[in-house]
mmCIF file of C-alpha atoms in Angstrom:
data_model
loop_
_atom_site.group_PDB
_atom_site.id
_atom_site.type_symbol
_atom_site.label_atom_id
_atom_site.label_comp_id
_atom_site.label_asym_id
_atom_site.label_seq_id
_atom_site.Cartn_x
_atom_site.Cartn_y
_atom_site.Cartn_z
ATOM 1 C CA MET A 1 0.000 0.000 0.000
ATOM 2 C CA GLU A 2 1.459 3.324 -1.100
ATOM 3 C CA ARG A 3 1.651 6.205 1.313
ATOM 4 C CA VAL A 4 -0.519 9.259 0.835
ATOM 5 C CA VAL A 5 1.160 11.988 -1.215
ATOM 6 C CA ILE A 6 1.511 15.130 0.894
ATOM 7 C CA THR A 7 0.360 17.955 -1.350
ATOM 8 C CA ARG A 8 -0.035 21.697 -0.854
ATOM 9 C CA HIS A 9 -3.778 21.091 -0.482
ATOM 10 C CA LEU A 10 -3.298 18.749 2.468
ATOM 11 C CA LEU A 11 -0.774 21.043 4.167
ATOM 12 C CA LEU A 12 -3.212 23.980 3.922
ATOM 13 C CA LEU A 13 -6.105 21.910 5.305
ATOM 14 C CA THR A 14 -3.986 20.557 8.166
ATOM 15 C CA ALA A 15 -2.743 24.045 9.029
ATOM 16 C CA ALA A 16 -6.312 25.391 8.963
ATOM 17 C CA ILE A 17 -7.412 22.807 11.534
ATOM 18 C CA ALA A 18 -4.347 23.662 13.643
ATOM 19 C CA VAL A 19 -5.220 27.392 13.710
ATOM 20 C CA ILE A 20 -8.904 26.771 14.471
ATOM 21 C CA GLY A 21 -8.022 24.221 17.139
ATOM 22 C CA ALA A 22 -5.395 26.480 18.705
ATOM 23 C CA ASN A 23 -7.959 29.247 19.196
ATOM 24 C CA SER A 24 -10.476 26.860 20.741
ATOM 25 C CA LEU A 25 -7.916 25.354 23.138
ATOM 26 C CA ALA A 26 -5.612 28.283 23.945
ATOM 27 C CA LEU A 27 -7.965 30.389 26.068
ATOM 28 C CA SER A 28 -8.117 27.987 29.002
ATOM 29 C CA PRO A 29 -4.381 27.982 29.931
ATOM 30 C CA ILE A 30 -4.066 31.784 29.552
ATOM 31 C CA ALA A 31 -7.408 32.644 31.190
ATOM 32 C CA ALA A 32 -5.802 33.993 34.370
ATOM 33 C CA THR A 33 -3.444 36.217 32.373
ATOM 34 C CA VAL A 34 -6.330 37.535 30.273
ATOM 35 C CA ALA A 35 -8.418 38.234 33.380
ATOM 36 C CA ALA A 36 -5.585 40.350 34.840
ATOM 37 C CA SER A 37 -6.095 42.835 31.980
ATOM 38 C CA PHE A 38 -9.703 43.428 32.983
ATOM 39 C CA PRO A 39 -10.074 44.745 36.552
ATOM 40 C CA GLY A 40 -12.596 42.874 38.636
ATOM 41 C CA ARG A 41 -12.719 39.881 36.320
ATOM 42 C CA SER A 42 -11.665 36.307 37.120
ATOM 43 C CA ALA A 43 -10.355 33.420 35.035
ATOM 44 C CA ALA A 44 -13.794 31.812 35.301
ATOM 45 C CA ASP A 45 -15.290 34.915 33.673
ATOM 46 C CA VAL A 46 -12.820 34.649 30.803
ATOM 47 C CA VAL A 47 -13.642 30.980 30.201
ATOM 48 C CA THR A 48 -17.192 32.122 29.384
ATOM 49 C CA ALA A 49 -15.738 33.258 26.052
ATOM 50 C CA ALA A 50 -14.733 29.662 25.319
ATOM 51 C CA ALA A 51 -18.266 28.506 26.112
ATOM 52 C CA LEU A 52 -19.728 31.082 23.710
ATOM 53 C CA TYR A 53 -17.237 29.969 21.071
ATOM 54 C CA GLY A 54 -18.355 26.361 21.414
ATOM 55 C CA LEU A 55 -22.059 27.171 21.245
ATOM 56 C CA ALA A 56 -21.561 29.451 18.226
ATOM 57 C CA THR A 57 -19.536 26.745 16.472
ATOM 58 C CA ALA A 58 -22.257 24.157 17.037
ATOM 59 C CA GLY A 59 -25.016 26.489 15.830
ATOM 60 C CA SER A 60 -23.037 27.604 12.800
ATOM 61 C CA ALA A 61 -22.143 24.042 11.830
ATOM 62 C CA LEU A 62 -25.814 23.092 12.038
ATOM 63 C CA LEU A 63 -27.221 26.045 10.080
ATOM 64 C CA LEU A 64 -24.447 27.375 7.841
ATOM 65 C CA ALA A 65 -22.210 24.407 6.949
ATOM 66 C CA SER A 66 -24.254 23.621 3.819
ATOM 67 C CA LEU A 67 -22.639 26.703 2.244
ATOM 68 C CA ALA A 68 -19.833 24.319 1.313
ATOM 69 C CA ASP A 69 -22.276 22.426 -0.926
ATOM 70 C CA ARG A 70 -23.735 25.591 -2.457
ATOM 71 C CA ILE A 71 -20.691 27.744 -3.238
ATOM 72 C CA GLY A 72 -17.930 25.149 -3.095
ATOM 73 C CA ALA A 73 -16.050 24.024 -0.007
ATOM 74 C CA GLU A 74 -12.870 25.922 -0.940
ATOM 75 C CA HIS A 75 -14.781 29.220 -1.227
ATOM 76 C CA ALA A 76 -16.623 28.562 2.037
ATOM 77 C CA LEU A 77 -13.340 27.799 3.798
ATOM 78 C CA MET A 78 -11.597 30.888 2.433
ATOM 79 C CA ARG A 79 -14.418 33.182 3.560
ATOM 80 C CA ALA A 80 -14.655 31.502 6.958
ATOM 81 C CA LEU A 81 -10.922 31.986 7.532
ATOM 82 C CA LEU A 82 -11.222 35.680 6.680
ATOM 83 C CA VAL A 83 -14.077 36.070 9.188
ATOM 84 C CA LEU A 84 -12.005 34.135 11.714
ATOM 85 C CA SER A 85 -9.063 36.487 11.148
ATOM 86 C CA VAL A 86 -11.192 39.584 11.727
ATOM 87 C CA SER A 87 -12.708 37.993 14.851
ATOM 88 C CA LEU A 88 -9.301 37.115 16.294
ATOM 89 C CA GLY A 89 -8.028 40.590 15.496
ATOM 90 C CA LEU A 90 -10.979 41.999 17.434
ATOM 91 C CA ALA A 91 -10.168 39.625 20.303
ATOM 92 C CA ALA A 92 -6.580 40.916 20.362
ATOM 93 C CA LEU A 93 -7.809 44.527 20.564
ATOM 94 C CA SER A 94 -10.608 43.924 23.094
ATOM 95 C CA PRO A 95 -10.801 46.970 25.418
ATOM 96 C CA VAL A 96 -13.326 45.240 27.705
ATOM 97 C CA LEU A 97 -14.188 41.618 28.358
ATOM 98 C CA TRP A 98 -17.578 41.648 26.631
ATOM 99 C CA VAL A 99 -15.835 42.567 23.359
ATOM 100 C CA LEU A 100 -13.723 39.428 23.748
ATOM 101 C CA PHE A 101 -16.964 37.454 24.229
ATOM 102 C CA ILE A 102 -18.394 38.848 20.992
ATOM 103 C CA ALA A 103 -15.124 38.210 19.138
ATOM 104 C CA GLN A 104 -15.029 34.571 20.221
ATOM 105 C CA ALA A 105 -18.680 34.092 19.306
ATOM 106 C CA PHE A 106 -17.957 35.330 15.767
ATOM 107 C CA ALA A 107 -14.863 33.112 15.681
ATOM 108 C CA GLY A 108 -17.155 30.193 16.529
ATOM 109 C CA LEU A 109 -19.483 31.093 13.646
ATOM 110 C CA ALA A 110 -16.481 31.000 11.309
ATOM 111 C CA ALA A 111 -15.209 27.703 12.736
ATOM 112 C CA GLY A 112 -18.635 26.103 12.275
ATOM 113 C CA VAL A 113 -18.372 26.751 8.525
ATOM 114 C CA ALA A 114 -14.631 26.104 8.216
ATOM 115 C CA LEU A 115 -14.403 22.662 9.847
ATOM 116 C CA PRO A 116 -17.063 20.932 7.690
ATOM 117 C CA ALA A 117 -15.525 22.591 4.620
ATOM 118 C CA ILE A 118 -12.097 21.194 5.581
ATOM 119 C CA TYR A 119 -13.465 17.667 5.970
ATOM 120 C CA THR A 120 -15.338 18.001 2.660
ATOM 121 C CA LEU A 121 -12.201 19.159 0.822
ATOM 122 C CA THR A 122 -10.197 16.331 2.381
ATOM 123 C CA ALA A 123 -12.604 13.822 0.839
ATOM 124 C CA GLN A 124 -12.500 15.667 -2.503
ATOM 125 C CA VAL A 125 -8.711 15.710 -2.859
ATOM 126 C CA ALA A 126 -8.084 12.204 -1.489
ATOM 127 C CA ALA A 127 -6.775 9.694 -4.006
ATOM 128 C CA LYS A 128 -8.945 6.655 -4.632
ATOM 129 C CA GLY A 129 -8.099 3.900 -2.154
ATOM 130 C CA ARG A 130 -6.248 6.275 0.193
ATOM 131 C CA GLU A 131 -9.202 8.151 1.720
ATOM 132 C CA SER A 132 -8.505 7.127 5.317
ATOM 133 C CA GLN A 133 -4.771 7.865 5.056
ATOM 134 C CA THR A 134 -5.558 11.331 3.724
ATOM 135 C CA LEU A 135 -8.082 12.025 6.472
ATOM 136 C CA SER A 136 -5.616 10.801 9.108
ATOM 137 C CA PHE A 137 -2.989 13.222 7.843
ATOM 138 C CA VAL A 138 -5.363 16.209 7.981
ATOM 139 C CA LEU A 139 -6.588 15.217 11.455
ATOM 140 C CA THR A 140 -3.037 15.673 12.766
ATOM 141 C CA GLY A 141 -3.890 19.372 12.688
ATOM 142 C CA TRP A 142 -5.650 18.747 16.011
ATOM 143 C CA THR A 143 -2.399 17.339 17.381
ATOM 144 C CA LEU A 144 -0.540 20.464 16.269
ATOM 145 C CA SER A 145 -3.115 22.659 17.999
ATOM 146 C CA LEU A 146 -3.044 20.524 21.152
ATOM 147 C CA VAL A 147 0.707 20.031 21.486
ATOM 148 C CA VAL A 148 2.206 23.050 19.686
ATOM 149 C CA GLY A 149 -0.608 25.606 19.675
ATOM 150 C CA VAL A 150 -1.451 25.512 23.363
ATOM 151 C CA GLY A 151 2.207 25.521 24.396
ATOM 152 C CA LEU A 152 3.058 28.375 22.051
ATOM 153 C CA ALA A 153 0.071 30.375 23.266
ATOM 154 C CA ALA A 154 1.203 30.065 26.876
ATOM 155 C CA LEU A 155 4.757 31.034 25.880
ATOM 156 C CA LEU A 156 3.611 34.116 23.937
ATOM 157 C CA ALA A 157 1.366 35.178 26.812
ATOM 158 C CA ASP A 158 4.308 34.948 29.246
ATOM 159 C CA LEU A 159 6.980 36.547 27.038
ATOM 160 C CA LEU A 160 4.902 39.207 25.267
ATOM 161 C CA HIS A 161 1.197 39.543 26.069
ATOM 162 C CA TRP A 162 -1.953 37.481 25.733
ATOM 163 C CA ARG A 163 -3.040 39.808 22.921
ATOM 164 C CA ALA A 164 -0.060 38.539 20.907
ATOM 165 C CA VAL A 165 -1.645 35.072 20.878
ATOM 166 C CA PHE A 166 -4.745 36.234 19.032
ATOM 167 C CA SER A 167 -2.714 38.541 16.794
ATOM 168 C CA VAL A 168 -0.532 35.667 15.590
ATOM 169 C CA LEU A 169 -3.569 33.433 15.014
ATOM 170 C CA ALA A 170 -5.336 36.221 13.101
ATOM 171 C CA LEU A 171 -2.307 36.635 10.844
ATOM 172 C CA ALA A 172 -2.080 32.877 10.300
ATOM 173 C CA ALA A 173 -5.767 32.744 9.298
ATOM 174 C CA VAL A 174 -5.242 35.479 6.667
ATOM 175 C CA VAL A 175 -2.204 33.697 5.220
ATOM 176 C CA LEU A 176 -4.160 30.445 4.986
ATOM 177 C CA ALA A 177 -7.115 32.168 3.312
ATOM 178 C CA LEU A 178 -4.759 33.593 0.672
ATOM 179 C CA GLY A 179 -3.084 30.214 0.209
ATOM 180 C CA ILE A 180 -6.421 28.479 -0.311
ATOM 181 C CA SER A 181 -7.611 31.148 -2.769
ATOM 182 C CA ARG A 182 -4.477 30.667 -4.890
ATOM 183 C CA CYS A 183 -4.593 26.880 -4.779
ATOM 184 C CA ARG A 184 -6.404 25.221 -7.689
ATOM 185 C CA ASP A 185 -7.815 21.777 -8.436
ATOM 186 C CA TRP A 186 -9.665 21.072 -5.187
ATOM 187 C CA GLY A 187 -11.488 18.159 -6.762
ATOM 188 C CA THR A 188 -15.035 17.863 -8.013
ATOM 189 C CA ARG A 189 -18.177 18.147 -5.956
ATOM 190 C CA ALA A 190 -20.446 15.200 -6.518
ATOM 191 C CA GLY A 191 -23.923 16.137 -7.693
ATOM 192 C CA GLY A 192 -23.228 19.857 -8.165
ATOM 193 C CA ALA A 193 -24.979 22.562 -6.167
ATOM 194 C CA THR A 194 -27.678 21.627 -3.708
ATOM 195 C CA MET A 195 -30.164 23.482 -1.560
ATOM 196 C CA SER A 196 -29.873 21.035 1.301
ATOM 197 C CA SER A 197 -28.998 21.999 4.840
ATOM 198 C CA SER A 198 -27.694 20.117 7.823
ATOM 199 C CA LEU A 199 -31.269 19.765 9.050
ATOM 200 C CA THR A 200 -32.584 18.311 5.786
ATOM 201 C CA ALA A 201 -29.529 16.043 5.629
ATOM 202 C CA LEU A 202 -31.007 14.217 8.623
ATOM 203 C CA ARG A 203 -33.437 12.601 6.168
ATOM 204 C CA ILE A 204 -30.640 10.741 4.381
ATOM 205 C CA PRO A 205 -31.141 6.986 4.918
ATOM 206 C CA GLY A 206 -28.744 5.513 7.452
ATOM 207 C CA ILE A 207 -27.319 8.800 8.709
ATOM 208 C CA ARG A 208 -29.115 8.926 12.054
ATOM 209 C CA SER A 209 -27.599 5.699 13.366
ATOM 210 C CA VAL A 210 -24.085 6.936 12.513
ATOM 211 C CA LEU A 211 -24.759 10.322 14.140
ATOM 212 C CA LEU A 212 -26.012 8.603 17.300
ATOM 213 C CA ASN A 213 -22.732 6.677 17.388
ATOM 214 C CA VAL A 214 -20.852 9.964 16.940
ATOM 215 C CA ALA A 215 -22.806 11.561 19.817
ATOM 216 C CA ALA A 216 -22.132 8.648 22.179
ATOM 217 C CA TYR A 217 -18.483 8.457 21.087
ATOM 218 C CA MET A 218 -17.862 12.190 21.562
ATOM 219 C CA THR A 219 -19.657 12.297 24.902
ATOM 220 C CA ALA A 220 -17.472 9.412 26.072
ATOM 221 C CA PHE A 221 -14.334 11.310 25.103
ATOM 222 C CA TYR A 222 -15.158 14.830 26.249
ATOM 223 C CA GLY A 223 -16.816 13.666 29.466
ATOM 224 C CA LEU A 224 -13.675 11.843 30.584
ATOM 225 C CA TYR A 225 -11.220 14.374 29.120
ATOM 226 C CA THR A 226 -12.926 17.213 31.006
ATOM 227 C CA TYR A 227 -12.358 15.575 34.380
ATOM 228 C CA LEU A 228 -8.884 14.141 33.760
ATOM 229 C CA GLY A 229 -7.226 17.365 34.950
ATOM 230 C CA PRO A 230 -9.396 17.751 38.084
ATOM 231 C CA HIS A 231 -8.768 14.090 38.963
ATOM 232 C CA LEU A 232 -5.005 14.457 38.654
ATOM 233 C CA GLY A 233 -4.980 17.711 40.626
ATOM 234 C CA GLU A 234 -7.555 16.988 43.330
ATOM 235 C CA ALA A 235 -7.625 13.227 43.859
ATOM 236 C CA LEU A 236 -3.953 12.512 43.162
ATOM 237 C CA GLN A 237 -2.606 15.903 44.341
ATOM 238 C CA LEU A 238 -0.357 16.236 41.297
ATOM 239 C CA PRO A 239 0.883 19.589 39.935
ATOM 240 C CA ALA A 240 -0.767 21.277 36.962
ATOM 241 C CA SER A 241 2.314 20.468 34.878
ATOM 242 C CA PHE A 242 1.509 16.749 35.149
ATOM 243 C CA ALA A 243 -1.987 17.371 33.803
ATOM 244 C CA GLY A 244 -0.425 19.337 30.951
ATOM 245 C CA LEU A 245 1.937 16.439 30.295
ATOM 246 C CA ALA A 246 -0.973 13.980 30.201
ATOM 247 C CA ILE A 247 -2.761 16.131 27.603
ATOM 248 C CA ALA A 248 0.429 16.441 25.547
ATOM 249 C CA VAL A 249 0.966 12.659 25.658
ATOM 250 C CA TYR A 250 -2.618 12.136 24.476
ATOM 251 C CA GLY A 251 -1.969 14.578 21.636
ATOM 252 C CA LEU A 252 1.205 12.768 20.642
ATOM 253 C CA GLY A 253 -0.675 9.471 20.539
ATOM 254 C CA PHE A 254 -3.380 11.065 18.411
ATOM 255 C CA GLY A 255 -0.768 12.339 15.966
ATOM 256 C CA ALA A 256 1.242 9.108 15.965
ATOM 257 C CA ALA A 257 -1.833 7.223 14.736
ATOM 258 C CA ALA A 258 -1.890 9.111 11.413
ATOM 259 C CA PRO A 259 0.104 6.455 9.477
ATOM 260 C CA LEU A 260 -2.345 3.783 10.691
ATOM 261 C CA GLY A 261 -5.030 5.211 8.438
ATOM 262 C CA ARG A 262 -3.661 2.992 5.674
ATOM 263 C CA LEU A 263 -4.889 -0.046 7.664
ATOM 264 C CA VAL A 264 -8.465 1.108 7.065
ATOM 265 C CA ASP A 265 -7.844 1.376 3.326
ATOM 266 C CA ARG A 266 -6.045 -1.983 3.249
ATOM 267 C CA HIS A 267 -8.285 -4.198 5.420
ATOM 268 C CA GLY A 268 -11.631 -2.438 5.082
ATOM 269 C CA ALA A 269 -13.427 -0.081 7.444
ATOM 270 C CA SER A 270 -15.684 -2.686 9.068
ATOM 271 C CA ALA A 271 -12.879 -5.026 10.142
ATOM 272 C CA VAL A 272 -10.677 -2.228 11.501
ATOM 273 C CA ALA A 273 -13.694 -0.647 13.239
ATOM 274 C CA CYS A 274 -14.364 -3.815 15.243
ATOM 275 C CA VAL A 275 -10.785 -3.917 16.514
ATOM 276 C CA THR A 276 -10.590 -0.156 17.113
ATOM 277 C CA PHE A 277 -13.796 0.238 19.112
ATOM 278 C CA ALA A 278 -13.127 -2.928 21.126
ATOM 279 C CA GLY A 279 -9.620 -1.614 21.831
ATOM 280 C CA LEU A 280 -10.973 1.775 22.874
ATOM 281 C CA MET A 281 -13.363 0.114 25.322
ATOM 282 C CA LEU A 282 -10.388 -1.717 26.835
ATOM 283 C CA VAL A 283 -8.481 1.577 27.105
ATOM 284 C CA TYR A 284 -11.353 3.178 29.015
ATOM 285 C CA LEU A 285 -11.590 0.145 31.297
ATOM 286 C CA GLY A 286 -7.819 0.367 31.764
ATOM 287 C CA LEU A 287 -8.156 4.031 32.775
ATOM 288 C CA MET A 288 -10.797 2.931 35.267
ATOM 289 C CA GLY A 289 -8.512 0.340 36.800
ATOM 290 C CA ALA A 290 -5.476 2.656 36.859
ATOM 291 C CA ALA A 291 -7.316 5.709 38.213
ATOM 292 C CA MET A 292 -4.970 5.999 41.197
ATOM 293 C CA LEU A 293 -1.753 5.118 39.324
ATOM 294 C CA PRO A 294 -0.353 8.300 37.713
ATOM 295 C CA LEU A 295 2.353 6.730 35.553
ATOM 296 C CA VAL A 296 0.027 4.042 34.224
ATOM 297 C CA LEU A 297 -2.553 6.737 33.462
ATOM 298 C CA LEU A 298 0.096 8.638 31.542
ATOM 299 C CA ALA A 299 0.949 5.578 29.442
ATOM 300 C CA LEU A 300 -2.717 4.885 28.780
ATOM 301 C CA CYS A 301 -3.208 8.469 27.585
ATOM 302 C CA LEU A 302 -0.830 7.684 24.722
ATOM 303 C CA VAL A 303 -2.851 4.594 23.731
ATOM 304 C CA TRP A 304 -6.048 6.590 24.209
ATOM 305 C CA GLY A 305 -4.859 9.118 21.641
ATOM 306 C CA VAL A 306 -4.046 6.380 19.103
ATOM 307 C CA ALA A 307 -7.401 4.614 19.523
ATOM 308 C CA ASN A 308 -9.401 7.848 19.473
ATOM 309 C CA HIS A 309 -7.741 8.951 16.222
ATOM 310 C CA LEU A 310 -8.659 5.699 14.489
ATOM 311 C CA GLY A 311 -12.215 5.808 15.850
ATOM 312 C CA LEU A 312 -12.749 9.354 14.595
ATOM 313 C CA ASN A 313 -11.308 8.429 11.212
ATOM 314 C CA LEU A 314 -13.771 5.557 10.848
ATOM 315 C CA LEU A 315 -16.847 7.548 11.897
ATOM 316 C CA MET A 316 -15.959 10.532 9.707
ATOM 317 C CA ARG A 317 -15.241 8.317 6.702
ATOM 318 C CA GLN A 318 -18.610 6.622 7.106
ATOM 319 C CA LEU A 319 -20.351 10.006 7.174
ATOM 320 C CA ALA A 320 -18.385 11.314 4.177
ATOM 321 C CA GLU A 321 -19.411 8.339 2.050
ATOM 322 C CA ILE A 322 -23.155 8.371 2.845
ATOM 323 C CA ASP A 323 -24.024 11.094 0.294
ATOM 324 C CA PRO A 324 -21.109 12.925 -1.385
ATOM 325 C CA ALA A 325 -23.493 15.507 -2.893
ATOM 326 C CA GLN A 326 -24.430 16.692 0.621
ATOM 327 C CA ARG A 327 -21.055 16.168 2.248
ATOM 328 C CA GLY A 328 -20.793 19.736 3.557
ATOM 329 C CA ALA A 329 -24.174 19.562 5.271
ATOM 330 C CA ILE A 330 -23.364 16.139 6.723
ATOM 331 C CA MET A 331 -20.021 17.314 8.081
ATOM 332 C CA GLY A 332 -21.878 20.282 9.535
ATOM 333 C CA LEU A 333 -23.995 17.858 11.531
ATOM 334 C CA TYR A 334 -20.832 16.087 12.654
ATOM 335 C CA SER A 335 -19.210 19.337 13.827
ATOM 336 C CA ALA A 336 -22.404 20.513 15.551
ATOM 337 C CA ILE A 337 -22.715 17.245 17.455
ATOM 338 C CA THR A 338 -19.033 17.339 18.388
ATOM 339 C CA TYR A 339 -19.251 20.787 19.969
ATOM 340 C CA LEU A 340 -22.572 20.046 21.675
ATOM 341 C CA CYS A 341 -20.955 16.965 23.198
ATOM 342 C CA VAL A 342 -18.270 19.181 24.761
ATOM 343 C CA PHE A 343 -21.030 20.631 26.931
ATOM 344 C CA ALA A 344 -23.045 17.433 27.261
ATOM 345 C CA GLY A 345 -19.995 15.483 28.399
ATOM 346 C CA ALA A 346 -19.032 18.042 31.037
ATOM 347 C CA LEU A 347 -22.629 18.319 32.262
ATOM 348 C CA LEU A 348 -23.487 14.610 32.376
ATOM 349 C CA TYR A 349 -20.190 13.497 33.882
ATOM 350 C CA ARG A 350 -20.123 16.114 36.636
ATOM 351 C CA PRO A 351 -22.403 14.199 39.077
ATOM 352 C CA ILE A 352 -20.603 10.954 38.244
ATOM 353 C CA PHE A 353 -17.223 12.522 38.975
ATOM 354 C CA THR A 354 -18.465 14.318 42.097
ATOM 355 C CA HIS A 355 -20.102 11.282 43.698
ATOM 356 C CA PHE A 356 -18.163 8.322 42.337
ATOM 357 C CA GLY A 357 -14.864 9.627 40.998
ATOM 358 C CA PHE A 358 -12.809 9.355 37.827
ATOM 359 C CA ALA A 359 -12.951 5.550 37.670
ATOM 360 C CA ALA A 360 -16.742 5.653 37.342
ATOM 361 C CA CYS A 361 -16.411 8.240 34.546
ATOM 362 C CA ALA A 362 -14.050 5.912 32.672
ATOM 363 C CA TRP A 363 -16.524 3.033 33.057
ATOM 364 C CA ALA A 364 -19.312 5.244 31.681
ATOM 365 C CA SER A 365 -17.124 6.106 28.671
ATOM 366 C CA ALA A 366 -16.492 2.413 28.002
ATOM 367 C CA MET A 367 -20.233 1.776 27.977
ATOM 368 C CA LEU A 368 -20.830 4.691 25.588
ATOM 369 C CA VAL A 369 -18.481 3.094 23.041
ATOM 370 C CA LEU A 370 -20.687 -0.022 22.984
ATOM 371 C CA PRO A 371 -23.100 1.373 20.324
ATOM 372 C CA ALA A 372 -20.186 2.076 17.960
ATOM 373 C CA LEU A 373 -18.806 -1.422 18.555
ATOM 374 C CA GLY A 374 -22.232 -2.972 17.914
ATOM 375 C CA TRP A 375 -22.578 -0.941 14.716
ATOM 376 C CA ALA A 376 -19.101 -2.038 13.563
ATOM 377 C CA LEU A 377 -19.867 -5.717 14.236
ATOM 378 C CA GLY A 378 -23.125 -5.394 12.303
ATOM 379 C CA GLN A 379 -21.291 -3.851 9.343
ATOM 380 C CA TRP A 380 -18.648 -6.590 9.428
ATOM 381 C CA ARG A 381 -21.249 -9.389 9.562
ATOM 382 C CA ARG A 382 -23.184 -7.924 6.630
ATOM 383 C CA LYS A 383 -19.984 -7.668 4.628
ATOM 384 C CA GLN A 384 -19.044 -11.282 5.405
ATOM 385 C CA ALA A 385 -22.540 -12.446 4.440
ATOM 386 C CA ALA A 386 -22.310 -10.553 1.156
ATOM 387 C CA LEU A 387 -18.943 -12.143 0.424
ATOM 388 C CA ARG A 388 -20.306 -15.628 1.126
ATOM 389 C CA CYS A 389 -23.269 -15.040 -1.181
ATOM 390 C CA HIS A 390 -20.938 -13.773 -3.895
ATOM 391 C CA SER A 391 -18.632 -16.790 -3.562
ATOM 392 C CA GLU A 392 -21.551 -19.218 -3.714
ATOM 393 C CA THR A 393 -22.832 -17.677 -6.929
#
């Protein structure tokens, strides 16, 4: 199996995810520094901007992502990046905190259009037979934002000012928009223009079961991820740097899984899905058993990143192949569900964490992966039955 050819298109798409992800993740570690610039405000007040960003992203992905199907995903992405740049520039210049809130809300609107457009373009430019490898490469943009973006943001905030963080991201978004506008041959949209939306895309046969799997899968991840830091700091009395290390190790595992995308193309999505989702359940159960063992938790975070990357690849590929003519709208649904699950996971897992601890949260995550595993087994059995029928005839 040949490796995916790294083109200018893929580098631009990966970098776009990295910039969007860096903005969504950078505010939390610099919240205290930002709050110091606004008298009478706390870090908790600043984090409200991140919440508004997430809600705006979910709403935008649900209502506006179909622009990628109407005007072309590359045009939608270019315009979204320009809006993102203006929003981040406004965030950098915020004279009062409520201006930062507004800026992040507009950044969320841009991200809700940009992310589905990126996933749509990834499917368009992927070579036949190397779809999963291509998607895996682009998904490493999240690793860059998690490992490099967050660290660089904290460094810029310490050495210069927190406003420098948003200024650099705004500049990067403009450069990417220009790069995308000058790049040609983004592939062909299947079916031409469509008047569908993410809401009408819900009528596509078979999509609801996959989206339910996505919702359960994302809730499992974000619910546990949200309380990993509090568990390490409160229950295990470890310094914040250890929590940062655990997140970085997860990010490295997520990025290291990129070359494994070729396994999906080589052995088929259904077979790899069975192994991946079963493995992810075991990882969550391992996190449950090692809840009080810091070094084991750290090692499992690496495996968690690998398994989560493969799981996301499989779910996103399934969605991308359901109806190529409405791919933008479908990916809008995916992005909307993802960002809603950030809130759902934190909300639903809070009483579990408060009353029963991190181990119980990990067990809940393992159970939430069960629907995806059941779906994968069903797909594999149907494929085997089809092969048997074909061989008999």
